[in-house]
Short mmCIF file of C-alpha atoms in Angstrom, two decimals:
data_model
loop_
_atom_site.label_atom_id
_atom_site.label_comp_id
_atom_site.label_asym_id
_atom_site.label_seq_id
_atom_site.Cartn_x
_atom_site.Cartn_y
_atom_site.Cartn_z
CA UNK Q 1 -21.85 -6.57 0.72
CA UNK Q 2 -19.13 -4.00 1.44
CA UNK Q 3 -15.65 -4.94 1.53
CA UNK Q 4 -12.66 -2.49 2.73
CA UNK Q 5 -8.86 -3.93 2.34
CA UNK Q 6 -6.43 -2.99 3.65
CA UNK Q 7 -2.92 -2.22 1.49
CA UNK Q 8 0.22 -2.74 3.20
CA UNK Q 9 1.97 -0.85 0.13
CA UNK Q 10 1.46 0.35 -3.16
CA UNK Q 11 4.38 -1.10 -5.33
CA UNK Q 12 3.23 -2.40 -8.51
CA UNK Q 13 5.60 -5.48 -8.48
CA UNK Q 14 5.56 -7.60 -5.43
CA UNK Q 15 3.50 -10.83 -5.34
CA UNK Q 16 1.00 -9.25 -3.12
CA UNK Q 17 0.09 -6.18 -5.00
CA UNK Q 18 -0.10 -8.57 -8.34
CA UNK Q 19 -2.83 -11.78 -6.25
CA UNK Q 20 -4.72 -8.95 -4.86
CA UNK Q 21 -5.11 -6.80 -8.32
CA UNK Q 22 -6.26 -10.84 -9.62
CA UNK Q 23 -8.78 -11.28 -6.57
CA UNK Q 24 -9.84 -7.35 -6.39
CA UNK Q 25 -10.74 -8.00 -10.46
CA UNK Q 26 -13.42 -10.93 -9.53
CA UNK Q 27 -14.82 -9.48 -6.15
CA UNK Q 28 -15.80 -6.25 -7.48
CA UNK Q 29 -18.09 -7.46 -10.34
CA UNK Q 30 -20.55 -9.15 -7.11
CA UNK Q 31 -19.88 -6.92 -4.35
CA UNK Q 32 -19.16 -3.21 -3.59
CA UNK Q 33 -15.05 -2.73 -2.38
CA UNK Q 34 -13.29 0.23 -0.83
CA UNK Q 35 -9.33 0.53 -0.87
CA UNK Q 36 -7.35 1.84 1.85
CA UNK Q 37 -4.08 2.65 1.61
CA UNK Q 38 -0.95 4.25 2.90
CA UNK Q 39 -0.35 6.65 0.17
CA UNK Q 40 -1.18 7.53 -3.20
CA UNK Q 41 1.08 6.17 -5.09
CA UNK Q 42 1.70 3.25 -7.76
CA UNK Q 43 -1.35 0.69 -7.21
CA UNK Q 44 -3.51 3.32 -5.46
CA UNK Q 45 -3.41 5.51 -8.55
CA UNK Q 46 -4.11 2.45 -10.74
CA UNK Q 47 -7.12 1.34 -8.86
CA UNK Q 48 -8.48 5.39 -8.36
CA UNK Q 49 -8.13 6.34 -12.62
CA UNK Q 50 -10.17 3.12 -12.68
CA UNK Q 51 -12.93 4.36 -10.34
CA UNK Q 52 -12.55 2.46 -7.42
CA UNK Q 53 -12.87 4.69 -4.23
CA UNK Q 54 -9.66 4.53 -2.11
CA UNK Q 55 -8.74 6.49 0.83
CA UNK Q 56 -5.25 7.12 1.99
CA UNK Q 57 -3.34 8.36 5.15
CA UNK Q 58 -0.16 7.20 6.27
CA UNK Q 59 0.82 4.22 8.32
CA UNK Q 60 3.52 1.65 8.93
CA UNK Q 61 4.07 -1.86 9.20
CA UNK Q 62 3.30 -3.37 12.55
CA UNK Q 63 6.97 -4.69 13.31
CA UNK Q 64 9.56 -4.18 15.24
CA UNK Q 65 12.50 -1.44 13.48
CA UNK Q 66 15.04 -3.57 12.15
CA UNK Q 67 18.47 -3.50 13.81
CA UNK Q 68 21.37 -3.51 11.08
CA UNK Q 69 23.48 -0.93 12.31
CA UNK Q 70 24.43 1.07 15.79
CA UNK Q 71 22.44 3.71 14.00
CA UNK Q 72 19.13 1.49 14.40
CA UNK Q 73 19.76 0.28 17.95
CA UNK Q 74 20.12 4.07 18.46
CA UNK Q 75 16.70 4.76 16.99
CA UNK Q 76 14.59 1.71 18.00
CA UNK Q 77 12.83 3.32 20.25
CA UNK Q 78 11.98 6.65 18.61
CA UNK Q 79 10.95 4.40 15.56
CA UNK Q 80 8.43 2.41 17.51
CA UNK Q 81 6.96 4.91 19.40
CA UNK Q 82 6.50 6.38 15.90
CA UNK Q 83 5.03 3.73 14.16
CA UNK Q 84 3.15 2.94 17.18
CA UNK Q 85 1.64 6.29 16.96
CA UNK Q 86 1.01 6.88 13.21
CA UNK Q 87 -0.85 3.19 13.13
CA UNK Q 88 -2.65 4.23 16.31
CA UNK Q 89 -4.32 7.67 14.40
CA UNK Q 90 -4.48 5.21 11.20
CA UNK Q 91 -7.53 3.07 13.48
CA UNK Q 92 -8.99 5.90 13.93
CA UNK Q 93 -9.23 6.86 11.07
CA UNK Q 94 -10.10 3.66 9.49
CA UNK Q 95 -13.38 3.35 11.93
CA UNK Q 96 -14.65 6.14 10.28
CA UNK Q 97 -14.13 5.19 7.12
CA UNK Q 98 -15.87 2.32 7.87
CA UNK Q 99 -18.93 3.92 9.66
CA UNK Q 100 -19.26 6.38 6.45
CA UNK Q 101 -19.18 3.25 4.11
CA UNK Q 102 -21.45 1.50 5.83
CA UNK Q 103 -18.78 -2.16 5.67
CA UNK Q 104 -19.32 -5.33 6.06
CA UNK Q 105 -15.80 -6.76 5.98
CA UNK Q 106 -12.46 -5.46 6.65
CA UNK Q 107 -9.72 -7.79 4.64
CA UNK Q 108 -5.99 -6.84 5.24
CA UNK Q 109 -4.18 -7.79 2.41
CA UNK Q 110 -0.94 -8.85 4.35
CA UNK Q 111 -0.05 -10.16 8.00
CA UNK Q 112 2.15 -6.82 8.35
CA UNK Q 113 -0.22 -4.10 9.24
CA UNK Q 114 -2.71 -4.38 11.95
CA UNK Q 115 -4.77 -1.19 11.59
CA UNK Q 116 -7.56 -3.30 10.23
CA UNK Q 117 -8.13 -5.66 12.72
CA UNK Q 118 -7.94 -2.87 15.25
CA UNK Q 119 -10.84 -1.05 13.68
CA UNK Q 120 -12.88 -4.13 13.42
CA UNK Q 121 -12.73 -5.14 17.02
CA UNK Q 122 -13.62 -1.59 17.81
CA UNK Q 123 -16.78 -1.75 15.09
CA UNK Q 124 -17.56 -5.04 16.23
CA UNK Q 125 -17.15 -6.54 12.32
CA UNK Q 126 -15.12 -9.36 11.20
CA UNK Q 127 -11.71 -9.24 9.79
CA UNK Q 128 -9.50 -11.01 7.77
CA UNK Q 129 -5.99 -11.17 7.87
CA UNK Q 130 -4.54 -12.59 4.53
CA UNK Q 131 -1.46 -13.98 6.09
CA UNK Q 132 1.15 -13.86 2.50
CA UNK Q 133 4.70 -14.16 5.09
CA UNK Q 134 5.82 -16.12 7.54
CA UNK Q 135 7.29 -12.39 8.93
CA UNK Q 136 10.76 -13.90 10.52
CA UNK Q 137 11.61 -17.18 8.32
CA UNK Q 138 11.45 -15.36 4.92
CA UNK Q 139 11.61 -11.27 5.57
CA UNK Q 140 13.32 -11.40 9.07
CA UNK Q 141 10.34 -9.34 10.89
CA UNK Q 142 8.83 -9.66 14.09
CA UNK Q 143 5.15 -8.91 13.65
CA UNK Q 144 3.35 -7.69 16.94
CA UNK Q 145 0.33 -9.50 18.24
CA UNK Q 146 -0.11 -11.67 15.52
CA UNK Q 147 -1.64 -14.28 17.77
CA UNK Q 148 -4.52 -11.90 18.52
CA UNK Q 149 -4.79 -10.59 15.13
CA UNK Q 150 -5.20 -14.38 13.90
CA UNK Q 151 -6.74 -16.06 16.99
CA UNK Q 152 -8.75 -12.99 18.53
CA UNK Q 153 -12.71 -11.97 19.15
CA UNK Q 154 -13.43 -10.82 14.92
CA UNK Q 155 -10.80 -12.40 13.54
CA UNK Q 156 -10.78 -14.37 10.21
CA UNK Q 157 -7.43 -16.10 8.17
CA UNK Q 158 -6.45 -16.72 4.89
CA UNK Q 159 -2.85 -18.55 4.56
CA UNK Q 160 -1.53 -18.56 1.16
CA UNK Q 161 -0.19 -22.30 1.43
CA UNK Q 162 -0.68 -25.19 4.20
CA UNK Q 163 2.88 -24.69 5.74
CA UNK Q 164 2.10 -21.18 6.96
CA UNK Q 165 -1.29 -22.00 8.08
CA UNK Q 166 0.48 -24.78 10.19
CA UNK Q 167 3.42 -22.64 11.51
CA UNK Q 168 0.69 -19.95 12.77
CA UNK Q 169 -1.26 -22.96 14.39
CA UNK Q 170 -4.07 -22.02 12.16
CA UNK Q 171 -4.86 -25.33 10.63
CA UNK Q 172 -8.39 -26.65 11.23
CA UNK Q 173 -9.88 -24.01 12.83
CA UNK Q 174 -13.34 -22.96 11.46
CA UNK Q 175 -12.13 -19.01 11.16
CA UNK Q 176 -9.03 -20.18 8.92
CA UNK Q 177 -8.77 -21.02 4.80
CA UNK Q 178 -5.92 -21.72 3.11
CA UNK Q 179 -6.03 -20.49 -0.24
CA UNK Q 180 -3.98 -20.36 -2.68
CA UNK Q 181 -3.01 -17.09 -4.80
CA UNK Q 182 -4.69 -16.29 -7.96
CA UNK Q 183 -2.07 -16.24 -10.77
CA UNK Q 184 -3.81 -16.21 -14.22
CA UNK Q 185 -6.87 -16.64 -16.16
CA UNK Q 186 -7.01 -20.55 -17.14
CA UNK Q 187 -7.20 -19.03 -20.76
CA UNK Q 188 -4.27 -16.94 -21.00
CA UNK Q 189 -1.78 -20.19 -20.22
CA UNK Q 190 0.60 -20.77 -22.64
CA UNK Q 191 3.29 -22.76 -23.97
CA UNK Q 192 6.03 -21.83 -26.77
CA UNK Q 193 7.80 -24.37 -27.98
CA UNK Q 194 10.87 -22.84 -29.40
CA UNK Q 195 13.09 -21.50 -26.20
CA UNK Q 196 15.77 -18.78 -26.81
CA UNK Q 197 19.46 -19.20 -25.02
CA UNK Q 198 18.80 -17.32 -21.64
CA UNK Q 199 18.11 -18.28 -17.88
CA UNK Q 200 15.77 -16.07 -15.98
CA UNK Q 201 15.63 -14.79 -12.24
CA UNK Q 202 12.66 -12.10 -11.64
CA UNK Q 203 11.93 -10.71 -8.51
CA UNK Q 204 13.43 -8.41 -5.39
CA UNK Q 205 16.58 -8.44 -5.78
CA UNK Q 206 17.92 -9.06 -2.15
CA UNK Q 207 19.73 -11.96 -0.56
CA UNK Q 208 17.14 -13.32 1.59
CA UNK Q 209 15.82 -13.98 -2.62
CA UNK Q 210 18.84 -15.98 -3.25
CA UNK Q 211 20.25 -13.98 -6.21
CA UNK Q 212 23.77 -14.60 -4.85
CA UNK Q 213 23.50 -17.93 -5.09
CA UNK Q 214 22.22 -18.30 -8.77
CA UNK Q 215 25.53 -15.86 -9.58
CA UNK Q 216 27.99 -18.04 -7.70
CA UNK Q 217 26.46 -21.10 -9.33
CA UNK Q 218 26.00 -19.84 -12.90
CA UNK Q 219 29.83 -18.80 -12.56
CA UNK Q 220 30.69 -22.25 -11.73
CA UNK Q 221 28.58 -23.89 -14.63
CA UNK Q 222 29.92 -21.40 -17.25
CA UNK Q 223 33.36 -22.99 -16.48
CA UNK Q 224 31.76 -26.58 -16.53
CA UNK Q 225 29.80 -25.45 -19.89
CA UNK Q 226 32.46 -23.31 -21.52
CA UNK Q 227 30.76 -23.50 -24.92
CA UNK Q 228 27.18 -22.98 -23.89
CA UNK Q 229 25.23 -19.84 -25.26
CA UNK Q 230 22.86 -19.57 -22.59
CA UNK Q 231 23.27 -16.61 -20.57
CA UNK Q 232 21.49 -15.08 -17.44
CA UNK Q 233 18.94 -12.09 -17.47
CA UNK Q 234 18.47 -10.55 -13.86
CA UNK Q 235 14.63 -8.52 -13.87
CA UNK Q 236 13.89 -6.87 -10.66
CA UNK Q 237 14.81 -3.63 -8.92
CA UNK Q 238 18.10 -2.52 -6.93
CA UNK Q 239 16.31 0.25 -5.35
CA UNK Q 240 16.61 -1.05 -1.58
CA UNK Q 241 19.79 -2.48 -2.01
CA UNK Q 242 22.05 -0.98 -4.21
CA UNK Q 243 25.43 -2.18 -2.49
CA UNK Q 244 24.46 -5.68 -3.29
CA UNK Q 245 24.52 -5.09 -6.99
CA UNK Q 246 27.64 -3.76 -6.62
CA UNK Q 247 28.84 -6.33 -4.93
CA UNK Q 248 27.56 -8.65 -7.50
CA UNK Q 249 28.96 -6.90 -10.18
CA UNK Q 250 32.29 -7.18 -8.56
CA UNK Q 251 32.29 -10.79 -8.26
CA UNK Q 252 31.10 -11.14 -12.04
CA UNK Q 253 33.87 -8.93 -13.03
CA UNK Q 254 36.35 -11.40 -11.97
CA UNK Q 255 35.11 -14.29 -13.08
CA UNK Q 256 35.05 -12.75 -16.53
CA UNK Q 257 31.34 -13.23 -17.24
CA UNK Q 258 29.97 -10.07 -16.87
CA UNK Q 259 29.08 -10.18 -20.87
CA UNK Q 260 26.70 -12.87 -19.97
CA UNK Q 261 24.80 -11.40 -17.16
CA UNK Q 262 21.74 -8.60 -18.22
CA UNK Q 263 20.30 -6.68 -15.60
CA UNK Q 264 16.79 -5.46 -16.64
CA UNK Q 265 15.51 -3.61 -13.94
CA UNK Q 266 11.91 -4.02 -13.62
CA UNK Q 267 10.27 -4.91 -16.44
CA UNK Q 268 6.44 -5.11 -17.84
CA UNK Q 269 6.77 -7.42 -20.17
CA UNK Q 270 8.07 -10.11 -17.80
CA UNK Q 271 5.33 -13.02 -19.18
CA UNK Q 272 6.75 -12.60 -22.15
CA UNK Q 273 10.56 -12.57 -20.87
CA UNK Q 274 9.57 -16.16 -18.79
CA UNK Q 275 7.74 -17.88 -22.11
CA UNK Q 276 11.09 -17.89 -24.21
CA UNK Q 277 13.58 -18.21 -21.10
CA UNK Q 278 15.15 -21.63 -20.93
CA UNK Q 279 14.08 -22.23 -17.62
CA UNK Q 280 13.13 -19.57 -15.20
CA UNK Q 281 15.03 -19.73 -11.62
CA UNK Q 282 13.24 -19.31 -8.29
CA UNK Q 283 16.30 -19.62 -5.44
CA UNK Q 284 14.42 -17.95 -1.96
CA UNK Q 285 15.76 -19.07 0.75
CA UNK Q 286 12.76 -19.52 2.47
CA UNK Q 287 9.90 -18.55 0.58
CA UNK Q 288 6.16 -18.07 1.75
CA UNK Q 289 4.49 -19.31 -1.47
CA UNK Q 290 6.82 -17.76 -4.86
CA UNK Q 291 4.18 -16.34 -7.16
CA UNK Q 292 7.29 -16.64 -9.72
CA UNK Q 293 7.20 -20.37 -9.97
CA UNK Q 294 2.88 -20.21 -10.89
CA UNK Q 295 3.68 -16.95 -12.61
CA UNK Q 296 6.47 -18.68 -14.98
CA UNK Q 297 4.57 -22.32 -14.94
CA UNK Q 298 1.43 -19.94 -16.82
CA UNK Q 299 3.53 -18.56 -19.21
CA UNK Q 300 5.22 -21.78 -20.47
CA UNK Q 301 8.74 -22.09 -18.98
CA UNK Q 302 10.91 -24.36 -17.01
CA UNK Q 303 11.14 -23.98 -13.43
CA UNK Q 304 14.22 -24.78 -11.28
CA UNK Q 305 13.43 -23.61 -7.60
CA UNK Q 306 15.02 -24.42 -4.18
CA UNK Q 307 12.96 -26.86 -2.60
CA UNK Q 308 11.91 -25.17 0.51
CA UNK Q 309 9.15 -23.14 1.96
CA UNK Q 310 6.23 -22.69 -0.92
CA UNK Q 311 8.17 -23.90 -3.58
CA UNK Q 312 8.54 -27.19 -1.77
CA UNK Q 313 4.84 -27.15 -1.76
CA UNK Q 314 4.37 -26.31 -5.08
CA UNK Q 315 6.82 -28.82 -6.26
CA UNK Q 316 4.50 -31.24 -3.85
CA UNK Q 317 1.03 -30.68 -5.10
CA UNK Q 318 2.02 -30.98 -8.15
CA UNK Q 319 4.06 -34.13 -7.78
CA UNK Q 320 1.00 -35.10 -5.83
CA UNK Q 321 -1.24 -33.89 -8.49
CA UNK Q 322 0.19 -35.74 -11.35
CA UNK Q 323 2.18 -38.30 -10.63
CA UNK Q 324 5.19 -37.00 -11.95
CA UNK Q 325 7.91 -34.05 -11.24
CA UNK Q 326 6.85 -30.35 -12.60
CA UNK Q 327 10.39 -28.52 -12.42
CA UNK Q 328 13.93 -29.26 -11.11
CA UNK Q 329 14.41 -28.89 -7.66
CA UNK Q 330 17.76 -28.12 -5.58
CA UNK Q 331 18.80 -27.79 -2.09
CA UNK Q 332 22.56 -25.70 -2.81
CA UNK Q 333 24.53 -24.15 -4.84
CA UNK Q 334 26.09 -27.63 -6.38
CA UNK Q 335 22.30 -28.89 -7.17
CA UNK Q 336 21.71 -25.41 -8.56
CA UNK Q 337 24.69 -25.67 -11.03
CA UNK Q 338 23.69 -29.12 -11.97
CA UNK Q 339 20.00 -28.16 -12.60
CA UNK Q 340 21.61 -25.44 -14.83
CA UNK Q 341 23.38 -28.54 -16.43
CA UNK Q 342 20.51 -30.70 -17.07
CA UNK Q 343 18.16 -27.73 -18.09
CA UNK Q 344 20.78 -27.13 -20.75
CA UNK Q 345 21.28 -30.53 -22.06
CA UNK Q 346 17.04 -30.84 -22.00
CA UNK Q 347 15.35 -31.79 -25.37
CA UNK Q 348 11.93 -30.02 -25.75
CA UNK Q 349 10.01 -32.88 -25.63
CA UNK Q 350 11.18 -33.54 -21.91
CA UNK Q 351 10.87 -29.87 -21.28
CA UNK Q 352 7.23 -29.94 -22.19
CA UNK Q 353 6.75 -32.86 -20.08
CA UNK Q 354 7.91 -30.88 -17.10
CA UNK Q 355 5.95 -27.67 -17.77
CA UNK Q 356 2.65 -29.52 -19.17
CA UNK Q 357 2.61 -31.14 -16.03
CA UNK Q 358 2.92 -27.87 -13.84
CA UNK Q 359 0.47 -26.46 -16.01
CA UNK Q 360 -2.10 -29.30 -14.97
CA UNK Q 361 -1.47 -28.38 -10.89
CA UNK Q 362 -1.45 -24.76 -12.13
CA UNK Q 363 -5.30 -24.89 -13.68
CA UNK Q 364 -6.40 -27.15 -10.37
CA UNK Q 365 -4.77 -24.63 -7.97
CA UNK Q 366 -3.59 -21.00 -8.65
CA UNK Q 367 -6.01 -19.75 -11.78
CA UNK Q 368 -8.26 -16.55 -10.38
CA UNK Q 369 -11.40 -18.69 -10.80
CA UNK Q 370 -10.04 -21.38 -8.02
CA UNK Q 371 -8.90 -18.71 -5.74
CA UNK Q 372 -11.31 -15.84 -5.85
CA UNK Q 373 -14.29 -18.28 -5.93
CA UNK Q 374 -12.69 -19.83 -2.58
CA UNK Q 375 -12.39 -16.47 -1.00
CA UNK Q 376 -16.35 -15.14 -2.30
CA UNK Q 377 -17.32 -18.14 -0.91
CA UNK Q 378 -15.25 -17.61 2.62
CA UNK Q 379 -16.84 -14.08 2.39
CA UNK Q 380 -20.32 -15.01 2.20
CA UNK Q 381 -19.69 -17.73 5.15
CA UNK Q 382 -18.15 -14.95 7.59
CA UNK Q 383 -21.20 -12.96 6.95
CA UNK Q 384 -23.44 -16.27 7.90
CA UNK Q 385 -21.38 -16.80 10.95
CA UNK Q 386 -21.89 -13.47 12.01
CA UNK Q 387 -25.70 -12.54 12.18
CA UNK Q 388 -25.98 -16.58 13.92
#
């Protein structure tokens, strides 16, 4: 069998790029794979110095040109008719890829581009559309013709959590799975006892992420805690929005904790970073599953995470799971400070009793065996469906 996916970007850091490196690792070693991808940058030149034939040309997400400015309703309509056309010549291309490489399957890694499904439709092969966003309620994009895409002659599903299989109006139908992402190798989780004096955020650092809450709220329980050592390490990159950071600086500067705040940047070593943090903090306002929370769960640390979106169904499997709570949850910036409270105040035996039982709904749920067996196994039932 042939697969082809479909890369919506190449970043090295975001929670797509990082479950599809985990899935890619397992689906290679039974089947044959080809990479396609919008340029050839970051993950593209990971995957091609490790032999894996990729094949880039340029296109763009299939959404509607954001409008932040008078400078974007200005452009709207030269944007689209670009993107329109670049992801237009992108199909075309992409059916001949596919025709060279003989495919079987076309898998889009995200619900963002729709190149893929194009092609197939025109090949007459089935596609999947790994569906990571909810598009508006997290990232604040309209997605065109994701109905068809999802619903359509060809097409196949995979929705990273229940909710978004239910908001798409997925659920139950035979061309839909909902599968969770692959986070780790059972054997590489971990706990270490012995916490240093730090809370941790990691991820994009924009405010649809939350990180201006978790500053207004560790503000407020640094006055509360006035003699606490634990301090706040920021990991993710400004890049996209550097006026926020700013603007977070600002406000740290006069509330006279700016010593207490790192900001790391990205980091590699960020497993490492979550196993000694005192409790690792996932605030999205909305978001579609949070490979942070599994990501810190693995590697052994508290999680406090607003309890909406994936988190809240993380936090509810695993409640479900085991009987008992696997992380703090809060709603605002009040629960926030007083999670930062009781996180403080926690002895390490009731810390381990959170993140050993996190770790249980983590091995039932997220390790690469669950989820890349899930989608082989979807794979192999697509290509059943199709010859009946």
């Amino acid at each position: 069998m042939t697969i082809l996916y479909v890369l919506n970007e190449t970043t090295m850091y975001s929670g797509g790029t990082k479950s599809f490196l985990h899935l890619l690792h397992h689906v290679k070693k039974k089947h044959r794979v080809i990479i396609v991808s919008p340029n050839k940058e970051g993950v593209s030149d990971y995957l091609s110095n490790k032999g894996i034939k990729i094949y880039t040309f340029p296109y763009i997400y299939n959404i509607a040109p954001f409008l932040r400015s008078a400078k974007d309703y200005f452009l709207f309509l030269p944007r689209l008719i670009k993107r329109k056309l670049y992801n237009s010549i992108a199909s075309d291309h992409l059916v001949e890829v596919c025709k060279k490489e003989d495919v079987d399957i076309i898998h889009s890694n995200t619900s963002v581009t729709d190149i893929g499904y194009r092609a197939a439709r025109r090949l007459g092969i089935p596609h999947i559309m790994h569906i990571r966003e909810y598009g508006d309620k997290d990232h604040r994009m309209h997605i065109f013709n994701i109905n068809e895409q999802t619903k359509g002659p060809y097409a196949h599903t995979i929705c990273i959590t229940k909710d978004i299989s239910d908001y798409r109006g997925l659920t139950g139908l035979p061309t839909n799975r909902i599968i969770y992402n692959p986070v780790i190798d059972e054997n590489e989780i971990r706990y270490i006892r012995d916490k240093s004096p730090y809370f941790l955020y990691a991820g994009r650092l924009d405010p649809t992420k939350g990180i201006e809450d978790i500053i207004k709220a560790y503000i407020i329980y640094v006055k509360n805690e006035s003699n606490t050592t634990i301090d706040l390490m920021i990991a993710g990159s400004w890049d996209n929005n550097p006026e926020l950071k700013v603007k977070l600086e600002q406000i740290l500067s006069e509330a006279r904790v700016t010593d207490r705040v790192s900001f790391l940047g990205n980091v590699d070593n960020i497993g490492d970073i979550m196993a000694y943090a005192s409790a690792t903090i996932v605030p999205s306002k909305f978001e579609a599953f949070g490979r942070v929370f599994p990501e810190a769960v693995a590697n052994g640390s508290l999680v406090i995470g607003r309890d909406t979106g994936g988190t809240h169904e993380q936090f509810e499997n695993g409640l479900q799971l085991t009987g008992r709570e696997i992380g703090l949850r809060f709603n605002s910036i009040e629960d926030l400070v007083q999670c930062l409270h009781e996180a403080t105040r926690m002895d390490n035996d009731t810390r381990f009793k959170f993140v050993s039982s996190a770790q249980e709904a983590l091995r039932n749920l997220y390790t690469d065996k669950q989820s890349a067996g899930a989608v082989l196994t979807f794979y192999n039932q697509i290509l059943v469906d199709d010859k009946n």
